[in-house]
DNA sequence: TCATATTATGTTTTT
DNA sequence: CATAATATGA
């Protein structure tokens, strides 16, 4: 029996109302996510089959966490002693992937489709732009991609395309982009959702099957869903109406990605019979932290006001440090973390450093390493931005599907094998003439004949490599993908090339190590069981969709968390350090142009409300940018904090150490010395 | 065709 | 300070 007694009355109402639409609208730390977790457990307890339950979270990490918590609440077996299945708890993208893996052939894609990551999307866009005769003025591929995404997803942000000339251009680029991806049998992140919607429209039987399967739907962080995701939720639940959404308008921080707060706030419009639950007690933070957060967010005009209170007591004041530069900042924060650990026995895992941009983690990482402090960096694109990782994934994608032109072109001459840019460009136009893939074009003898003898040999050798390497993937024999990948990496001379291309041997070794680590993971989905082709596809999907997956060894053990303010949403830490509180970083300078100051403030609000016990902030007078020290000014948001809750530390006044703390500290030092 | 040298250029957040 | 796009020489 799941015990709802540990919930407060409002929470209990929300968790116990299983039928019909429910909206939980509540501030940070009021237990929204916890309510969902209990609600799922309660449903299972009441005999609802787990397979009928769908809970959508914002990140894969959140999904895993919720799955674990639900598992702890419910028994392993049901009343008849049968093993209980698990409910579906995942992100929108994983859900759509599950659906598309079954149905995608109905939409004209082949079953072995791949998901393109951002760098591959950019590659496709760049190719298109270069073919569109470089007369265009603004051709920042990243900007185009972002616009395209907004355009595709529709909703409020797509209204900017109303003007006919803009719309025509957008439509043109979209068509080119889509046919490029389609020719590669690839989809992007947005397509996962959009294709699922198309499937539902064109194949009502598939929609009906999903509706029948997921008869109870829940969505966490609903304020950050976009128009397409909104449609998806409605398609699934407009009939049975068992839909529970959870969110906080003050924590909407993904507007730049097309998220619309109105999805949350207009819930009553779309489901008039909705039961609205408001939660007001914050179980996370001290009153000081909560008051500061409330004072900051009050400066946003367009919001639903909330009453939040906490019984955790006043707690310590917020500390605000001023540092000379970013290096000093990192050094002192690390010192502070170590002081907390040695003097107050606060383990590393109870402390987190929050920052606005991923770049900021670099300086912190070096400082942490210098002091031998273990840390855990969450998110951060850098890993998948590395050349060797991108190359390797392109190899895998090309071997999974040789008609994937974009992947093939990426690695065709890496390492150099006599197929220069010019040659590949020729192959590309040959493929366009023949209306086939580059791989298919290369196989044509007349295309081969049109090349010089040398190039022709290189082409044939490359084709031989592809076919030979692909053979073991589908010959029905069991295969270790790791061994397989190691072989082709050596045979092609890729590893050698990687080492040679880097002068600095340390960095070269690092690159090889990165690659080897990734290769190791190939067999993690079990070696002999399923067919290698499918395992390869699953591996690639996990890599693109679940890139924030934590390695077990990193997850285990005591470590400080380094995380951006965006990805910290939904998490909590006893001790939080917010660094880089400078004008231009938070709020980011770009937010002034884009008129998104409110969203920056919400971001600050999210960051503050992660803290349970203590909160430390800091800003620098100067910061290194592009190798140069540039002057900085404190963030205007700092002025919004109530002055009496903040203790300033500009480095001049050394605060006295209390006797107890001092003794603990020295005791700890002694222990270390022994 | 390939490898190295030079120069330009960059603002943020992520599934 | 980095990385990526371009130019040049072998
Ligand atoms: N009724 C309760 N009694 C005790 N602790 C609670 C209760 N409800 C929630 N908590 C605790 O409060 C903390 C915040 O809960 P949770 O993460 O679910 O809040 P949230 O509303 O989802 O927050 P956020 O919006 O910031 O993500 C958790 O540590 C949770 O265990």
PDB file of N, CA, C and O in Angstrom, chain A residues 6-12 14 24-36 220 246-248 251 277-285 290 294 306-310 570-572 605 609-610:
ATOM      1  N   UNK A   6       2.808  11.039   3.826  1.00  0.00           N
ATOM      2  CA  UNK A   6       3.925  11.978   3.892  1.00  0.00           C
ATOM      3  C   UNK A   6       3.699  13.175   2.964  1.00  0.00           C
ATOM      4  O   UNK A   6       4.591  14.008   2.808  1.00  0.00           O
ATOM      5  N   UNK A   7       2.544  13.232   2.349  1.00  0.00           N
ATOM      6  CA  UNK A   7       2.213  14.399   1.527  1.00  0.00           C
ATOM      7  C   UNK A   7       1.309  15.335   2.319  1.00  0.00           C
ATOM      8  O   UNK A   7       0.549  14.892   3.188  1.00  0.00           O
ATOM      9  N   UNK A   8       1.360  16.598   2.023  1.00  0.00           N
ATOM     10  CA  UNK A   8       0.441  17.524   2.682  1.00  0.00           C
ATOM     11  C   UNK A   8      -0.920  17.445   1.979  1.00  0.00           C
ATOM     12  O   UNK A   8      -1.031  16.849   0.905  1.00  0.00           O
ATOM     13  N   UNK A   9      -1.965  18.015   2.572  1.00  0.00           N
ATOM     14  CA  UNK A   9      -3.316  17.815   2.022  1.00  0.00           C
ATOM     15  C   UNK A   9      -3.450  18.186   0.545  1.00  0.00           C
ATOM     16  O   UNK A   9      -4.057  17.435  -0.226  1.00  0.00           O
ATOM     17  N   UNK A  10      -2.872  19.294   0.130  1.00  0.00           N
ATOM     18  CA  UNK A  10      -2.981  19.687  -1.278  1.00  0.00           C
ATOM     19  C   UNK A  10      -2.266  18.681  -2.165  1.00  0.00           C
ATOM     20  O   UNK A  10      -2.774  18.271  -3.209  1.00  0.00           O
ATOM     21  N   UNK A  11      -1.078  18.294  -1.743  1.00  0.00           N
ATOM     22  CA  UNK A  11      -0.315  17.316  -2.519  1.00  0.00           C
ATOM     23  C   UNK A  11      -1.094  16.015  -2.631  1.00  0.00           C
ATOM     24  O   UNK A  11      -1.137  15.389  -3.692  1.00  0.00           O
ATOM     25  N   UNK A  12      -1.736  15.630  -1.524  1.00  0.00           N
ATOM     26  CA  UNK A  12      -2.467  14.378  -1.499  1.00  0.00           C
ATOM     27  C   UNK A  12      -3.644  14.427  -2.480  1.00  0.00           C
ATOM     28  O   UNK A  12      -3.908  13.468  -3.199  1.00  0.00           O
ATOM     29  N   UNK A  14      -3.816  16.088  -5.190  1.00  0.00           N
ATOM     30  CA  UNK A  14      -3.284  15.955  -6.545  1.00  0.00           C
ATOM     31  C   UNK A  14      -2.871  14.520  -6.841  1.00  0.00           C
ATOM     32  O   UNK A  14      -3.091  14.013  -7.943  1.00  0.00           O
ATOM     33  N   UNK A  24      -1.186  21.101 -11.649  1.00  0.00           N
ATOM     34  CA  UNK A  24      -0.493  21.504 -10.429  1.00  0.00           C
ATOM     35  C   UNK A  24       0.371  22.701 -10.782  1.00  0.00           C
ATOM     36  O   UNK A  24       1.313  22.600 -11.566  1.00  0.00           O
ATOM     37  N   UNK A  25      -0.010  23.821 -10.247  1.00  0.00           N
ATOM     38  CA  UNK A  25       0.691  25.065 -10.547  1.00  0.00           C
ATOM     39  C   UNK A  25       1.307  25.547  -9.245  1.00  0.00           C
ATOM     40  O   UNK A  25       0.595  25.934  -8.324  1.00  0.00           O
ATOM     41  N   UNK A  26       2.596  25.466  -9.149  1.00  0.00           N
ATOM     42  CA  UNK A  26       3.202  25.792  -7.857  1.00  0.00           C
ATOM     43  C   UNK A  26       4.650  26.202  -8.019  1.00  0.00           C
ATOM     44  O   UNK A  26       5.319  25.847  -8.995  1.00  0.00           O
ATOM     45  N   UNK A  27       5.145  26.942  -7.050  1.00  0.00           N
ATOM     46  CA  UNK A  27       6.497  27.480  -7.089  1.00  0.00           C
ATOM     47  C   UNK A  27       7.568  26.428  -6.839  1.00  0.00           C
ATOM     48  O   UNK A  27       7.279  25.236  -6.663  1.00  0.00           O
ATOM     49  N   UNK A  28       8.785  26.911  -6.806  1.00  0.00           N
ATOM     50  CA  UNK A  28       9.936  26.023  -6.672  1.00  0.00           C
ATOM     51  C   UNK A  28       9.930  25.305  -5.332  1.00  0.00           C
ATOM     52  O   UNK A  28       9.571  25.877  -4.304  1.00  0.00           O
ATOM     53  N   UNK A  29      10.321  24.048  -5.370  1.00  0.00           N
ATOM     54  CA  UNK A  29      10.543  23.301  -4.138  1.00  0.00           C
ATOM     55  C   UNK A  29       9.302  22.941  -3.357  1.00  0.00           C
ATOM     56  O   UNK A  29       9.374  22.560  -2.190  1.00  0.00           O
ATOM     57  N   UNK A  30       8.137  23.041  -4.002  1.00  0.00           N
ATOM     58  CA  UNK A  30       6.896  22.734  -3.292  1.00  0.00           C
ATOM     59  C   UNK A  30       6.512  21.265  -3.431  1.00  0.00           C
ATOM     60  O   UNK A  30       5.458  20.859  -2.966  1.00  0.00           O
ATOM     61  N   UNK A  31       7.327  20.505  -4.089  1.00  0.00           N
ATOM     62  CA  UNK A  31       7.104  19.065  -4.168  1.00  0.00           C
ATOM     63  C   UNK A  31       6.300  18.621  -5.374  1.00  0.00           C
ATOM     64  O   UNK A  31       5.665  17.571  -5.348  1.00  0.00           O
ATOM     65  N   UNK A  32       6.359  19.393  -6.448  1.00  0.00           N
ATOM     66  CA  UNK A  32       5.601  19.034  -7.649  1.00  0.00           C
ATOM     67  C   UNK A  32       6.041  17.675  -8.202  1.00  0.00           C
ATOM     68  O   UNK A  32       5.221  16.801  -8.449  1.00  0.00           O
ATOM     69  N   UNK A  33       7.332  17.549  -8.362  1.00  0.00           N
ATOM     70  CA  UNK A  33       7.851  16.311  -8.929  1.00  0.00           C
ATOM     71  C   UNK A  33       7.573  15.135  -7.992  1.00  0.00           C
ATOM     72  O   UNK A  33       7.245  14.042  -8.433  1.00  0.00           O
ATOM     73  N   UNK A  34       7.669  15.403  -6.719  1.00  0.00           N
ATOM     74  CA  UNK A  34       7.409  14.351  -5.740  1.00  0.00           C
ATOM     75  C   UNK A  34       5.962  13.888  -5.834  1.00  0.00           C
ATOM     76  O   UNK A  34       5.668  12.699  -5.720  1.00  0.00           O
ATOM     77  N   UNK A  35       5.058  14.838  -6.058  1.00  0.00           N
ATOM     78  CA  UNK A  35       3.654  14.479  -6.187  1.00  0.00           C
ATOM     79  C   UNK A  35       3.442  13.562  -7.386  1.00  0.00           C
ATOM     80  O   UNK A  35       2.759  12.544  -7.294  1.00  0.00           O
ATOM     81  N   UNK A  36       4.053  13.889  -8.505  1.00  0.00           N
ATOM     82  CA  UNK A  36       3.934  13.029  -9.696  1.00  0.00           C
ATOM     83  C   UNK A  36       4.403  11.624  -9.373  1.00  0.00           C
ATOM     84  O   UNK A  36       3.780  10.632  -9.728  1.00  0.00           O
ATOM     85  N   UNK A 220       5.753  16.664 -16.545  1.00  0.00           N
ATOM     86  CA  UNK A 220       6.458  17.521 -15.582  1.00  0.00           C
ATOM     87  C   UNK A 220       7.047  18.713 -16.347  1.00  0.00           C
ATOM     88  O   UNK A 220       7.235  18.645 -17.559  1.00  0.00           O
ATOM     89  N   UNK A 246       2.197  19.592 -14.696  1.00  0.00           N
ATOM     90  CA  UNK A 246       2.817  20.177 -13.530  1.00  0.00           C
ATOM     91  C   UNK A 246       3.784  21.249 -13.973  1.00  0.00           C
ATOM     92  O   UNK A 246       4.531  21.040 -14.927  1.00  0.00           O
ATOM     93  N   UNK A 247       3.770  22.383 -13.343  1.00  0.00           N
ATOM     94  CA  UNK A 247       4.727  23.396 -13.755  1.00  0.00           C
ATOM     95  C   UNK A 247       4.704  24.652 -12.901  1.00  0.00           C
ATOM     96  O   UNK A 247       3.930  24.781 -11.959  1.00  0.00           O
ATOM     97  N   UNK A 248       5.600  25.548 -13.275  1.00  0.00           N
ATOM     98  CA  UNK A 248       5.753  26.809 -12.549  1.00  0.00           C
ATOM     99  C   UNK A 248       6.100  27.873 -13.586  1.00  0.00           C
ATOM    100  O   UNK A 248       7.160  27.791 -14.220  1.00  0.00           O
ATOM    101  N   UNK A 251       9.483  29.435 -13.665  1.00  0.00           N
ATOM    102  CA  UNK A 251      10.666  28.652 -14.012  1.00  0.00           C
ATOM    103  C   UNK A 251      10.742  28.349 -15.499  1.00  0.00           C
ATOM    104  O   UNK A 251      11.435  27.413 -15.912  1.00  0.00           O
ATOM    105  N   UNK A 277      -4.579  22.504  -8.645  1.00  0.00           N
ATOM    106  CA  UNK A 277      -4.019  22.360  -7.303  1.00  0.00           C
ATOM    107  C   UNK A 277      -2.865  23.340  -7.160  1.00  0.00           C
ATOM    108  O   UNK A 277      -1.997  23.421  -8.031  1.00  0.00           O
ATOM    109  N   UNK A 278      -2.882  24.111  -6.073  1.00  0.00           N
ATOM    110  CA  UNK A 278      -1.760  25.013  -5.832  1.00  0.00           C
ATOM    111  C   UNK A 278      -1.020  24.554  -4.581  1.00  0.00           C
ATOM    112  O   UNK A 278      -1.643  24.167  -3.595  1.00  0.00           O
ATOM    113  N   UNK A 279       0.276  24.572  -4.650  1.00  0.00           N
ATOM    114  CA  UNK A 279       1.083  24.168  -3.502  1.00  0.00           C
ATOM    115  C   UNK A 279       1.853  25.392  -3.033  1.00  0.00           C
ATOM    116  O   UNK A 279       2.387  26.144  -3.845  1.00  0.00           O
ATOM    117  N   UNK A 280       1.903  25.591  -1.745  1.00  0.00           N
ATOM    118  CA  UNK A 280       2.534  26.818  -1.249  1.00  0.00           C
ATOM    119  C   UNK A 280       3.672  26.597  -0.281  1.00  0.00           C
ATOM    120  O   UNK A 280       4.481  27.485  -0.068  1.00  0.00           O
ATOM    121  N   UNK A 281       3.744  25.401   0.289  1.00  0.00           N
ATOM    122  CA  UNK A 281       4.846  25.193   1.223  1.00  0.00           C
ATOM    123  C   UNK A 281       6.076  24.703   0.483  1.00  0.00           C
ATOM    124  O   UNK A 281       6.036  23.709  -0.239  1.00  0.00           O
ATOM    125  N   UNK A 282       7.167  25.419   0.677  1.00  0.00           N
ATOM    126  CA  UNK A 282       8.441  25.022   0.104  1.00  0.00           C
ATOM    127  C   UNK A 282       9.168  24.142   1.116  1.00  0.00           C
ATOM    128  O   UNK A 282       9.352  24.534   2.265  1.00  0.00           O
ATOM    129  N   UNK A 283       9.544  22.956   0.676  1.00  0.00           N
ATOM    130  CA  UNK A 283      10.195  22.012   1.583  1.00  0.00           C
ATOM    131  C   UNK A 283      11.701  21.994   1.390  1.00  0.00           C
ATOM    132  O   UNK A 283      12.386  21.122   1.883  1.00  0.00           O
ATOM    133  N   UNK A 284      12.204  22.886   0.608  1.00  0.00           N
ATOM    134  CA  UNK A 284      13.601  22.790   0.225  1.00  0.00           C
ATOM    135  C   UNK A 284      14.496  23.794   0.928  1.00  0.00           C
ATOM    136  O   UNK A 284      15.516  23.425   1.503  1.00  0.00           O
ATOM    137  N   UNK A 285      14.112  25.072   0.886  1.00  0.00           N
ATOM    138  CA  UNK A 285      15.075  26.117   1.240  1.00  0.00           C
ATOM    139  C   UNK A 285      14.754  26.792   2.574  1.00  0.00           C
ATOM    140  O   UNK A 285      13.620  26.754   3.046  1.00  0.00           O
ATOM    141  N   UNK A 290      14.411  31.644   0.284  1.00  0.00           N
ATOM    142  CA  UNK A 290      13.106  31.759  -0.341  1.00  0.00           C
ATOM    143  C   UNK A 290      12.694  33.232  -0.485  1.00  0.00           C
ATOM    144  O   UNK A 290      12.172  33.645  -1.525  1.00  0.00           O
ATOM    145  N   UNK A 294      11.926  35.185  -3.952  1.00  0.00           N
ATOM    146  CA  UNK A 294      10.655  35.885  -4.170  1.00  0.00           C
ATOM    147  C   UNK A 294      10.876  37.351  -4.512  1.00  0.00           C
ATOM    148  O   UNK A 294      10.197  37.900  -5.372  1.00  0.00           O
ATOM    149  N   UNK A 306       2.534  34.180  -6.377  1.00  0.00           N
ATOM    150  CA  UNK A 306       2.368  33.001  -5.531  1.00  0.00           C
ATOM    151  C   UNK A 306       2.768  33.324  -4.105  1.00  0.00           C
ATOM    152  O   UNK A 306       3.611  34.183  -3.871  1.00  0.00           O
ATOM    153  N   UNK A 307       2.185  32.636  -3.189  1.00  0.00           N
ATOM    154  CA  UNK A 307       2.610  32.726  -1.796  1.00  0.00           C
ATOM    155  C   UNK A 307       3.461  31.500  -1.518  1.00  0.00           C
ATOM    156  O   UNK A 307       2.994  30.390  -1.676  1.00  0.00           O
ATOM    157  N   UNK A 308       4.681  31.719  -1.115  1.00  0.00           N
ATOM    158  CA  UNK A 308       5.530  30.582  -0.778  1.00  0.00           C
ATOM    159  C   UNK A 308       6.041  30.761   0.633  1.00  0.00           C
ATOM    160  O   UNK A 308       6.442  31.841   1.023  1.00  0.00           O
ATOM    161  N   UNK A 309       6.023  29.702   1.387  1.00  0.00           N
ATOM    162  CA  UNK A 309       6.595  29.780   2.731  1.00  0.00           C
ATOM    163  C   UNK A 309       7.349  28.500   3.052  1.00  0.00           C
ATOM    164  O   UNK A 309       7.173  27.474   2.404  1.00  0.00           O
ATOM    165  N   UNK A 310       8.203  28.614   4.048  1.00  0.00           N
ATOM    166  CA  UNK A 310       9.018  27.466   4.429  1.00  0.00           C
ATOM    167  C   UNK A 310       9.109  27.414   5.952  1.00  0.00           C
ATOM    168  O   UNK A 310       9.107  28.453   6.606  1.00  0.00           O
ATOM    169  N   UNK A 570      15.021  21.575 -11.442  1.00  0.00           N
ATOM    170  CA  UNK A 570      14.517  20.319 -10.899  1.00  0.00           C
ATOM    171  C   UNK A 570      15.426  19.661  -9.882  1.00  0.00           C
ATOM    172  O   UNK A 570      15.016  18.750  -9.187  1.00  0.00           O
ATOM    173  N   UNK A 571      16.682  20.146  -9.776  1.00  0.00           N
ATOM    174  CA  UNK A 571      17.613  19.552  -8.815  1.00  0.00           C
ATOM    175  C   UNK A 571      17.662  20.378  -7.542  1.00  0.00           C
ATOM    176  O   UNK A 571      17.116  21.476  -7.475  1.00  0.00           O
ATOM    177  N   UNK A 572      18.320  19.854  -6.526  1.00  0.00           N
ATOM    178  CA  UNK A 572      18.529  20.622  -5.300  1.00  0.00           C
ATOM    179  C   UNK A 572      19.833  20.215  -4.643  1.00  0.00           C
ATOM    180  O   UNK A 572      20.285  19.080  -4.794  1.00  0.00           O
ATOM    181  N   UNK A 605      16.201  33.089 -10.738  1.00  0.00           N
ATOM    182  CA  UNK A 605      15.260  32.557  -9.744  1.00  0.00           C
ATOM    183  C   UNK A 605      15.439  31.043  -9.611  1.00  0.00           C
ATOM    184  O   UNK A 605      15.504  30.503  -8.496  1.00  0.00           O
ATOM    185  N   UNK A 609      16.752  29.082  -6.166  1.00  0.00           N
ATOM    186  CA  UNK A 609      15.878  28.133  -5.475  1.00  0.00           C
ATOM    187  C   UNK A 609      16.391  26.701  -5.506  1.00  0.00           C
ATOM    188  O   UNK A 609      15.694  25.798  -5.052  1.00  0.00           O
ATOM    189  N   UNK A 610      17.594  26.474  -6.045  1.00  0.00           N
ATOM    190  CA  UNK A 610      18.183  25.138  -5.943  1.00  0.00           C
ATOM    191  C   UNK A 610      18.771  24.915  -4.562  1.00  0.00           C
ATOM    192  O   UNK A 610      19.017  23.794  -4.149  1.00  0.00           O
TER     193      UNK A 610
END
